[in-house]
Amino acid sequence: MGKGEESDKITINVGGTRHETYKSTLRTLPGTRLAWLADPDAQSNFDFDGKSNEFFFDRHPGIFSYVLNYYRTGKLHCPADICGPLFEEELTYWGIDETDVEPCCWMTYRQHRDAEEALDIFESPEPGGGTSGEEPEEEGGREMALQRLGMDERPAGAAGAAGGGSCCRNWQPRMWALFEDPYSSKAARVVAFASLFFILVSITTFCLETHEAFNIDVNVTETLVVGNTTTILLTRKVETEPILTYIEGVCVLWFTLEFLVRIICCPDKLLFVKNLLNIIDFVAILPFYLEVGLSGLSSKAARDVLGFLRVVRFVRILRIFKLTRHFVGLRVLGHTLRASTNEFLLLIIFLALGVLIFATMIYYAERIGAKTSDLRGSDHTHFKNIPIGFWWAVVTMTTLGYGDMYPKTWSGMVVGALCALAGVLTIAMPVPVIVNNFGMYYSLAMAKQKLPKKKKKHIPRPAPLDSPTYCKSEENSPRNSTQSDTCPLAVEEGAAERKRSGETPRGG
């Protein structure tokens, strides 16, 4: 080995693990931290041990193997046994862009961000508070809870200030948490159980109203005046037992109170109005009051409106979606449906293609055995036209098989068998993706609920900019380097650490 090659060799000690490579290898990615080690004055800018003739970095040794391999091969792979945020932090330290991760590892690298987004969706049950029977560990816990509810609007330094506005700020977030967050207090749990009780009672009465045992025939006498002629008409109509109406009235009063308190105390009125569950609450409450207000009127227009309101009573069943506030599983189902939109569209497209193809095939297959006297060729079959075959194809591909339509010829039976087989394969392809999404969201929701409470999260202080771990100060930095004299990677890391620890820059 020549002296040139020997002088080009460099030793890097990362977390106690020694790595040897060439300076020419490190120069393949200019502008990165390792590329600076190839500079002539790198020994004065980094932590260099003259005895062992090596550079030392107090970083994760396992991840550094992948980083160094990126310099050697030009391909950046993500380790499967390393947590995503840790790998992302190490890439930032070494100055490597995350978009350089190879396509085969990109989804693995992105998993931690998807998990963080999902964890943000599922709020922790009792943020900043202790367990039942315990006081919050510190006053900051209550402030964090108010901030999470969007109600802490006091400026810095105004905590504990007295005044008329402070009273409003005190009861408003408490009332909002009482009706919105079942895990905020014991009283909130009582309110949640009460709301759950009225939801179940309302749905039960809605179902019982359709049972013949609770419907009574009533004779109604109407007086019809036409000119000077007065006619008495005797008609019969079906009415619901009054007891169910009274029970529904009590439930609606509770829902009205709950809705008014929530809309008055909510931190963002516009966001409240846009929420789908709140729209369902309003739509389910309104018909009852309209029906009560119009019940005393005898005009034909009022009767028509009442008839329409009785038809739209079905919106009351939508109250079942209010249970998503109390059951994590229902919230997980909702998030899964939204996250699996592409898979559902793919399933619909596959099903539509199969329905179109097999409906056409069964239409012509059934005409193979038609008699010559049958000009239309449809006397012996259920499939009179292709649109009728759409229903049969849907029922067959979804493996329901009602039996109302079925092929009668051998060629039609072959097409039917192919249709059923294709339906099983078509539905089986997107379903595992949807199941995996549900499993991911459910596991994350359970993890969010079972996370242990931390009294104080320890955040290590960032090393000073003149530390040998980062880079030397401005007076020792290489003037001939294309990078900033103050080591931009160190400046970026310092800003990132300050942001992570919640510090705010001091300005004039």
Coordinates of C-alpha atoms in Angstrom, one line a residue:
M1 CA 0.0 0.0 0.0
G2 CA 1.4 3.4 -1.0
K3 CA 2.0 6.3 1.3
G4 CA -0.7 8.3 -0.4
E5 CA -3.3 5.7 0.4
E6 CA -2.0 5.4 4.0
S7 CA -2.3 9.2 4.5
D8 CA -5.7 9.2 2.9
K9 CA -7.0 6.8 5.6
I10 CA -9.0 8.2 8.5
T11 CA -10.3 6.6 11.7
I12 CA -13.6 7.7 13.2
N13 CA -14.8 6.6 16.7
V14 CA -18.5 6.8 17.1
G15 CA -19.9 5.9 20.5
G16 CA -17.0 3.6 21.2
T17 CA -17.1 1.8 17.8
R18 CA -14.1 2.5 15.5
H19 CA -14.6 2.9 11.8
E20 CA -11.9 3.2 9.2
T21 CA -12.4 4.7 5.7
Y22 CA -10.8 7.0 3.2
K23 CA -11.0 10.8 3.0
S24 CA -11.9 10.4 -0.6
T25 CA -14.9 8.4 0.4
L26 CA -16.1 11.2 2.8
R27 CA -15.6 13.8 0.0
T28 CA -18.3 12.1 -2.1
L29 CA -21.0 14.1 -0.1
P30 CA -19.7 17.6 0.2
G31 CA -21.3 19.9 2.7
T32 CA -21.9 17.1 5.2
R33 CA -20.3 16.8 8.6
L34 CA -18.2 13.8 7.6
A35 CA -17.0 15.6 4.5
W36 CA -15.5 18.3 6.8
L37 CA -13.3 15.7 8.3
A38 CA -11.4 15.6 5.0
D39 CA -10.4 19.2 5.4
P40 CA -6.7 19.9 6.3
D41 CA -7.5 21.6 9.6
A42 CA -10.2 19.2 10.6
Q43 CA -8.2 18.1 13.6
S44 CA -8.5 21.5 15.2
N45 CA -12.2 21.8 14.5
F46 CA -13.4 18.4 15.8
D47 CA -12.7 16.2 18.8
F48 CA -9.4 14.6 17.7
D49 CA -7.3 12.2 19.8
G50 CA -3.7 12.5 18.8
K51 CA -2.6 9.4 20.6
S52 CA -5.0 7.0 18.9
N53 CA -5.1 9.2 15.8
E54 CA -8.9 9.2 15.5
F55 CA -11.9 11.5 15.6
F56 CA -14.5 10.9 18.3
F57 CA -18.3 11.5 18.1
D58 CA -20.6 10.7 20.9
R59 CA -23.5 9.5 18.7
H60 CA -25.4 6.3 18.0
P61 CA -22.8 3.8 16.7
G62 CA -25.4 1.5 15.0
I63 CA -26.9 4.2 12.8
F64 CA -23.5 5.5 11.9
S65 CA -22.8 2.2 10.1
Y66 CA -25.7 3.0 7.7
V67 CA -24.5 6.6 7.3
L68 CA -21.0 5.5 6.4
N69 CA -22.3 2.9 4.1
Y70 CA -24.1 5.7 2.3
Y71 CA -20.8 7.4 1.6
R72 CA -19.4 4.1 0.3
T73 CA -22.2 2.9 -1.9
G74 CA -24.3 6.0 -2.6
K75 CA -27.4 4.2 -1.2
L76 CA -29.0 5.1 2.1
H77 CA -31.0 2.4 3.8
C78 CA -33.0 2.6 7.0
P79 CA -32.4 0.0 9.8
A80 CA -35.5 -2.0 10.7
D81 CA -34.6 -2.2 14.4
I82 CA -34.1 1.5 15.0
C83 CA -36.9 3.9 15.9
G84 CA -37.8 6.3 13.1
P85 CA -37.3 9.6 15.1
L86 CA -33.9 8.5 16.3
F87 CA -32.8 7.7 12.7
E88 CA -34.2 11.0 11.5
E89 CA -32.3 12.9 14.3
E90 CA -29.0 11.2 13.4
L91 CA -29.5 12.0 9.7
T92 CA -30.0 15.7 10.7
Y93 CA -26.8 15.6 12.8
W94 CA -24.7 14.2 10.0
G95 CA -26.2 16.6 7.5
I96 CA -27.9 14.1 5.3
D97 CA -31.2 14.8 3.5
E98 CA -33.9 12.3 4.4
T99 CA -35.1 12.3 0.8
D100 CA -32.0 10.3 0.0
V101 CA -33.5 7.2 1.7
E102 CA -33.9 4.4 -0.8
P103 CA -37.4 3.6 -2.1
C104 CA -37.3 0.1 -0.5
C105 CA -36.9 1.7 2.9
W106 CA -38.9 4.8 2.5
M107 CA -42.2 3.4 3.9
T108 CA -40.3 1.9 6.9
Y109 CA -38.8 5.3 7.5
R110 CA -42.2 7.1 7.2
Q111 CA -43.9 4.8 9.7
H112 CA -42.9 6.8 12.7
R113 CA -44.4 10.0 11.2
D114 CA -47.7 8.2 10.4
A115 CA -47.7 6.9 14.0
E116 CA -47.1 10.4 15.4
E117 CA -49.9 11.9 13.3
A118 CA -52.2 9.1 14.5
L119 CA -51.2 9.6 18.1
D120 CA -52.0 13.3 17.8
I121 CA -55.6 12.3 16.7
F122 CA -56.2 10.3 19.9
E123 CA -55.9 12.7 22.8
S124 CA -54.4 11.3 26.0
P125 CA -57.2 10.6 28.5
E126 CA -56.0 12.7 31.4
P127 CA -53.4 15.2 30.3
G128 CA -51.7 17.0 33.1
G129 CA -53.9 15.4 35.7
G130 CA -53.4 12.7 38.2
T131 CA -55.2 9.4 38.5
S132 CA -58.6 9.3 40.2
G133 CA -58.4 10.5 43.7
E134 CA -55.1 12.4 43.2
E135 CA -54.5 16.1 42.6
P136 CA -52.5 17.2 39.6
E137 CA -48.8 17.0 40.2
E138 CA -48.3 20.6 39.4
E139 CA -50.2 23.7 38.3
G140 CA -48.7 23.5 34.8
G141 CA -50.8 20.3 34.2
R142 CA -54.0 22.3 34.4
E143 CA -52.6 24.9 32.0
M144 CA -51.6 22.1 29.6
A145 CA -55.1 20.7 29.8
L146 CA -56.7 24.1 29.0
Q147 CA -54.3 24.7 26.1
R148 CA -55.3 21.3 24.7
L149 CA -58.9 22.3 25.0
G150 CA -58.1 25.6 23.2
M151 CA -59.4 27.7 26.1
D152 CA -56.2 29.1 27.7
E153 CA -56.1 32.5 26.1
R154 CA -54.4 34.3 28.9
P155 CA -51.2 36.1 28.0
A156 CA -47.9 35.2 29.6
G157 CA -47.6 36.5 33.1
A158 CA -51.4 36.9 33.5
A159 CA -51.8 33.6 35.4
G160 CA -53.8 34.0 38.5
A161 CA -54.9 37.5 37.6
A162 CA -58.2 38.6 39.1
G163 CA -61.0 40.3 37.3
G164 CA -64.3 39.9 35.6
G165 CA -62.8 38.3 32.5
S166 CA -60.8 35.7 34.6
C167 CA -64.1 34.4 36.1
C168 CA -65.4 33.7 32.6
R169 CA -62.2 32.1 31.5
N170 CA -62.3 29.8 34.6
W171 CA -65.8 28.4 34.2
Q172 CA -65.9 28.3 30.4
P173 CA -63.1 25.8 29.9
R174 CA -64.4 23.7 32.8
M175 CA -67.9 23.5 31.2
W176 CA -66.4 22.7 27.8
A177 CA -64.3 19.9 29.4
L178 CA -67.3 18.7 31.3
F179 CA -69.4 18.0 28.2
E180 CA -66.6 17.4 25.7
D181 CA -63.9 15.4 27.4
P182 CA -65.2 12.4 29.4
Y183 CA -61.8 11.8 30.9
S184 CA -61.2 15.2 32.3
S185 CA -62.8 14.7 35.7
K186 CA -65.2 12.5 37.6
A187 CA -68.1 14.9 36.9
A188 CA -67.3 14.7 33.2
R189 CA -67.6 10.9 33.4
V190 CA -71.0 11.3 35.0
V191 CA -72.1 13.6 32.2
A192 CA -70.7 11.1 29.7
F193 CA -72.7 8.3 31.2
A194 CA -75.8 10.4 31.3
S195 CA -75.4 11.3 27.6
L196 CA -74.8 7.7 26.8
F197 CA -78.0 6.7 28.7
F198 CA -80.1 9.3 26.8
I199 CA -78.7 8.2 23.5
L200 CA -79.6 4.6 24.1
V201 CA -83.1 5.5 25.4
S202 CA -83.7 7.7 22.3
I203 CA -82.7 5.0 19.9
T204 CA -84.8 2.5 21.8
T205 CA -87.9 4.7 21.6
F206 CA -87.2 5.3 17.9
C207 CA -87.3 1.6 17.3
L208 CA -90.3 0.9 19.5
E209 CA -92.3 3.6 17.6
T210 CA -92.4 1.3 14.6
H211 CA -93.8 -1.7 16.6
E212 CA -97.5 -2.2 16.1
A213 CA -98.0 -2.6 19.9
F214 CA -97.2 1.1 20.4
N215 CA -99.3 2.3 17.5
I216 CA -103.0 3.1 18.1
D217 CA -105.8 3.8 15.7
V218 CA -107.5 7.2 16.4
N219 CA -110.7 8.5 14.9
V220 CA -110.3 12.1 13.8
T221 CA -113.2 14.4 13.0
E222 CA -112.6 17.2 10.6
T223 CA -115.0 19.9 9.6
L224 CA -114.9 20.9 5.9
V225 CA -116.6 24.1 4.9
V226 CA -117.3 24.6 1.2
G227 CA -119.4 27.7 0.5
N228 CA -122.5 27.5 2.6
T229 CA -122.1 23.7 3.1
T230 CA -120.5 22.2 6.1
T231 CA -119.3 18.6 5.9
I232 CA -118.0 16.6 8.8
L233 CA -115.4 14.0 7.8
L234 CA -114.5 11.1 9.9
T235 CA -111.0 9.7 9.3
R236 CA -108.7 7.3 11.0
K237 CA -105.0 7.7 11.5
V238 CA -102.3 5.9 13.4
E239 CA -100.6 7.7 16.3
T240 CA -97.8 6.7 18.6
E241 CA -98.3 5.9 22.3
P242 CA -98.0 9.2 24.2
I243 CA -95.5 7.7 26.7
L244 CA -92.9 7.3 23.9
T245 CA -93.4 10.9 22.9
Y246 CA -92.9 12.1 26.4
I247 CA -89.7 9.9 26.8
E248 CA -88.4 11.3 23.5
G249 CA -89.2 14.8 24.7
V250 CA -87.1 14.3 27.8
C251 CA -84.2 13.0 25.7
V252 CA -84.4 15.9 23.3
L253 CA -84.4 18.4 26.3
W254 CA -81.1 16.8 27.5
F255 CA -79.6 16.9 24.0
T256 CA -80.7 20.5 23.6
L257 CA -79.0 21.5 26.9
E258 CA -75.9 19.6 26.0
F259 CA -75.8 21.2 22.5
L260 CA -76.3 24.7 23.9
V261 CA -73.6 24.4 26.6
R262 CA -71.1 23.0 24.1
I263 CA -71.7 25.7 21.5
I264 CA -71.5 28.5 24.1
C265 CA -68.4 27.2 25.7
C266 CA -66.5 25.9 22.7
P267 CA -63.2 27.6 22.0
D268 CA -63.8 27.9 18.2
K269 CA -67.4 28.5 17.1
L270 CA -66.6 28.1 13.4
L271 CA -64.8 24.8 13.9
F272 CA -67.7 23.6 16.1
V273 CA -70.2 24.3 13.4
K274 CA -68.2 22.5 10.7
N275 CA -67.9 19.3 12.8
L276 CA -70.0 16.5 11.4
L277 CA -71.2 15.2 14.8
N278 CA -72.4 18.6 15.8
I279 CA -74.4 18.9 12.6
I280 CA -75.9 15.5 13.3
D281 CA -76.9 16.7 16.8
F282 CA -78.7 19.8 15.4
V283 CA -80.4 17.9 12.6
A284 CA -81.6 15.2 15.1
I285 CA -83.0 17.8 17.5
L286 CA -84.7 20.3 15.2
P287 CA -87.5 18.0 13.8
F288 CA -88.9 17.4 17.2
Y289 CA -89.4 21.1 18.0
L290 CA -90.9 21.7 14.5
E291 CA -93.3 18.8 15.0
V292 CA -94.4 20.0 18.4
G293 CA -94.9 23.6 17.1
L294 CA -96.9 22.5 14.1
S295 CA -99.0 19.8 15.8
G296 CA -101.6 22.4 17.0
L297 CA -102.2 23.7 13.4
S298 CA -105.0 22.2 11.3
S299 CA -104.2 23.6 7.9
K300 CA -103.3 21.4 5.0
A301 CA -99.9 22.9 4.7
A302 CA -99.1 22.2 8.4
R303 CA -100.3 18.6 7.9
D304 CA -98.0 18.2 4.9
V305 CA -95.1 19.5 6.9
L306 CA -95.9 17.2 9.7
G307 CA -96.0 14.3 7.4
F308 CA -92.6 15.2 6.0
L309 CA -91.1 15.5 9.5
R310 CA -92.4 12.1 10.4
V311 CA -90.6 10.7 7.3
V312 CA -87.3 12.4 8.3
R313 CA -87.5 11.0 11.8
F314 CA -84.9 8.5 10.7
V315 CA -82.2 11.2 11.3
R316 CA -82.6 10.4 15.0
I317 CA -80.8 7.1 14.4
L318 CA -77.8 9.1 13.5
R319 CA -77.4 9.9 17.2
I320 CA -75.6 6.6 17.4
F321 CA -72.6 8.3 16.0
K322 CA -72.4 10.4 19.2
L323 CA -71.1 7.2 20.8
T324 CA -67.7 7.9 19.1
R325 CA -67.0 10.4 21.9
H326 CA -67.2 7.6 24.5
F327 CA -65.8 4.6 22.7
V328 CA -62.3 4.5 21.3
G329 CA -63.1 1.6 18.9
L330 CA -65.7 3.7 17.1
R331 CA -63.2 6.6 16.7
V332 CA -60.7 4.1 15.4
L333 CA -63.2 2.8 12.9
G334 CA -63.9 6.4 11.7
H335 CA -60.2 7.2 11.2
T336 CA -59.7 3.8 9.5
L337 CA -62.4 4.6 7.0
R338 CA -60.9 8.0 6.2
A339 CA -57.4 6.6 6.0
S340 CA -58.6 3.8 3.6
T341 CA -60.4 6.0 1.1
N342 CA -58.0 4.9 -1.7
E343 CA -58.6 1.2 -0.9
F344 CA -62.4 1.7 -0.9
L345 CA -62.2 3.5 -4.3
L346 CA -60.1 0.7 -5.6
L347 CA -62.6 -1.9 -4.3
I348 CA -65.5 -0.1 -5.9
I349 CA -63.6 0.2 -9.3
F350 CA -62.8 -3.5 -9.2
L351 CA -66.4 -4.4 -8.4
A352 CA -67.8 -2.1 -11.1
L353 CA -65.6 -3.6 -13.7
G354 CA -66.5 -7.1 -12.7
V355 CA -70.2 -6.3 -12.6
L356 CA -70.1 -4.8 -16.1
I357 CA -68.1 -7.7 -17.6
F358 CA -70.1 -10.6 -16.0
A359 CA -73.5 -9.0 -16.5
T360 CA -72.7 -8.8 -20.2
M361 CA -71.3 -12.3 -20.3
I362 CA -74.3 -13.9 -18.5
Y363 CA -76.7 -12.0 -20.9
Y364 CA -75.2 -13.6 -24.0
A365 CA -74.4 -16.9 -22.3
E366 CA -78.1 -17.5 -21.4
R367 CA -79.1 -17.0 -25.1
I368 CA -77.0 -19.9 -26.3
G369 CA -79.7 -22.4 -25.3
A370 CA -82.7 -20.4 -26.5
K371 CA -85.3 -22.0 -28.8
T372 CA -85.6 -20.9 -32.4
S373 CA -89.2 -19.8 -31.8
D374 CA -88.1 -17.4 -29.1
L375 CA -87.2 -14.3 -31.1
R376 CA -85.9 -12.4 -28.1
G377 CA -84.2 -15.4 -26.5
S378 CA -85.4 -14.4 -23.0
D379 CA -88.4 -16.6 -22.4
H380 CA -86.4 -19.3 -20.6
T381 CA -84.1 -17.0 -18.5
H382 CA -84.3 -14.3 -15.8
F383 CA -81.7 -12.2 -17.6
K384 CA -84.0 -10.2 -20.0
N385 CA -81.4 -7.4 -20.5
I386 CA -77.9 -6.4 -19.3
P387 CA -79.0 -3.8 -16.7
I388 CA -81.0 -6.6 -14.9
G389 CA -77.8 -8.6 -14.9
F390 CA -76.0 -5.9 -12.9
W391 CA -78.0 -6.9 -9.8
W392 CA -77.1 -10.5 -10.2
A393 CA -73.5 -9.7 -10.7
V394 CA -73.3 -7.6 -7.6
V395 CA -75.0 -10.3 -5.5
T396 CA -72.8 -13.0 -6.9
M397 CA -69.5 -11.2 -6.6
T398 CA -70.2 -10.3 -3.0
T399 CA -71.0 -14.0 -2.3
L400 CA -74.5 -13.1 -1.0
G401 CA -76.5 -15.3 -3.5
Y402 CA -80.1 -14.3 -2.9
G403 CA -81.3 -16.8 -5.5
D404 CA -83.9 -14.5 -7.0
M405 CA -81.9 -14.7 -10.3
Y406 CA -79.8 -17.6 -11.4
P407 CA -78.6 -19.0 -14.7
K408 CA -80.4 -22.0 -16.3
T409 CA -78.1 -23.0 -19.1
W410 CA -74.7 -24.8 -18.8
S411 CA -72.9 -21.8 -20.4
G412 CA -74.6 -19.4 -17.9
M413 CA -73.6 -21.7 -15.0
V414 CA -69.9 -21.5 -16.1
V415 CA -70.2 -17.7 -16.2
G416 CA -71.8 -17.7 -12.8
A417 CA -68.9 -19.8 -11.4
L418 CA -66.3 -17.5 -12.8
C419 CA -68.2 -14.5 -11.5
A420 CA -68.3 -15.9 -7.9
L421 CA -64.5 -16.8 -8.1
A422 CA -63.6 -13.3 -9.4
G423 CA -65.7 -11.7 -6.7
V424 CA -63.8 -13.5 -4.0
L425 CA -60.5 -12.5 -5.4
T426 CA -61.6 -8.9 -6.0
I427 CA -62.8 -8.3 -2.5
A428 CA -59.9 -10.1 -0.9
M429 CA -57.2 -7.9 -2.4
P430 CA -58.0 -4.4 -0.8
V431 CA -59.4 -5.8 2.4
P432 CA -56.0 -6.7 4.1
V433 CA -54.9 -3.1 3.6
I434 CA -58.0 -1.8 5.4
V435 CA -57.6 -4.4 8.2
N436 CA -53.9 -3.3 8.6
N437 CA -55.0 0.3 8.9
F438 CA -57.5 -0.6 11.6
G439 CA -55.0 -2.6 13.5
M440 CA -52.4 0.3 13.4
Y441 CA -54.9 2.9 14.5
Y442 CA -56.3 0.7 17.2
S443 CA -52.9 -0.2 18.6
L444 CA -51.9 3.5 18.6
A445 CA -55.1 4.5 20.3
M446 CA -54.6 1.9 23.0
A447 CA -51.0 3.0 23.4
K448 CA -52.0 6.6 23.7
Q449 CA -54.4 5.7 26.6
K450 CA -51.9 3.5 28.4
L451 CA -48.9 5.9 28.1
P452 CA -47.5 6.4 31.7
K453 CA -47.7 9.9 33.0
K454 CA -44.3 11.6 33.2
K455 CA -43.7 14.1 36.0
K456 CA -41.0 15.9 34.1
K457 CA -39.6 15.1 30.7
H458 CA -35.8 15.4 30.6
I459 CA -34.5 17.2 27.6
P460 CA -30.7 17.4 27.4
R461 CA -29.3 20.8 26.8
P462 CA -27.7 21.3 23.4
A463 CA -23.9 21.5 23.5
P464 CA -22.4 24.9 23.0
L465 CA -21.4 25.9 19.5
D466 CA -17.7 25.8 20.5
S467 CA -17.9 22.3 21.8
P468 CA -15.7 19.8 19.9
T469 CA -18.7 17.6 19.4
Y470 CA -20.3 20.1 17.1
C471 CA -17.5 22.3 15.7
K472 CA -15.0 24.9 16.8
S473 CA -15.8 28.5 17.3
E474 CA -15.6 31.1 14.6
E475 CA -12.0 32.0 15.1
N476 CA -10.9 28.3 14.6
S477 CA -13.2 27.5 11.7
P478 CA -11.7 27.0 8.2
R479 CA -11.8 30.1 6.2
N480 CA -11.4 28.3 2.9
S481 CA -14.5 26.1 3.5
T482 CA -17.5 26.6 1.3
Q483 CA -19.7 26.2 4.5
S484 CA -20.5 28.9 7.0
D485 CA -17.7 29.9 9.4
T486 CA -19.9 29.2 12.4
C487 CA -20.7 25.6 11.3
P488 CA -24.3 25.8 10.0
L489 CA -25.2 22.3 11.1
A490 CA -24.4 23.2 14.7
V491 CA -26.5 26.4 14.4
E492 CA -29.4 24.4 13.0
E493 CA -29.1 21.8 15.7
G494 CA -29.1 24.4 18.4
A495 CA -32.3 26.0 17.0
A496 CA -33.9 22.5 16.7
E497 CA -33.0 21.8 20.4
R498 CA -34.4 25.1 21.5
K499 CA -37.6 24.5 19.6
R500 CA -37.8 20.9 21.0
S501 CA -37.4 22.2 24.6
G502 CA -40.1 24.9 24.1
E503 CA -37.8 27.9 24.3
T504 CA -38.7 31.1 22.5
P505 CA -36.2 33.4 21.1
R506 CA -35.8 36.7 22.9
G507 CA -36.4 39.7 20.8
G508 CA -36.7 43.4 21.4

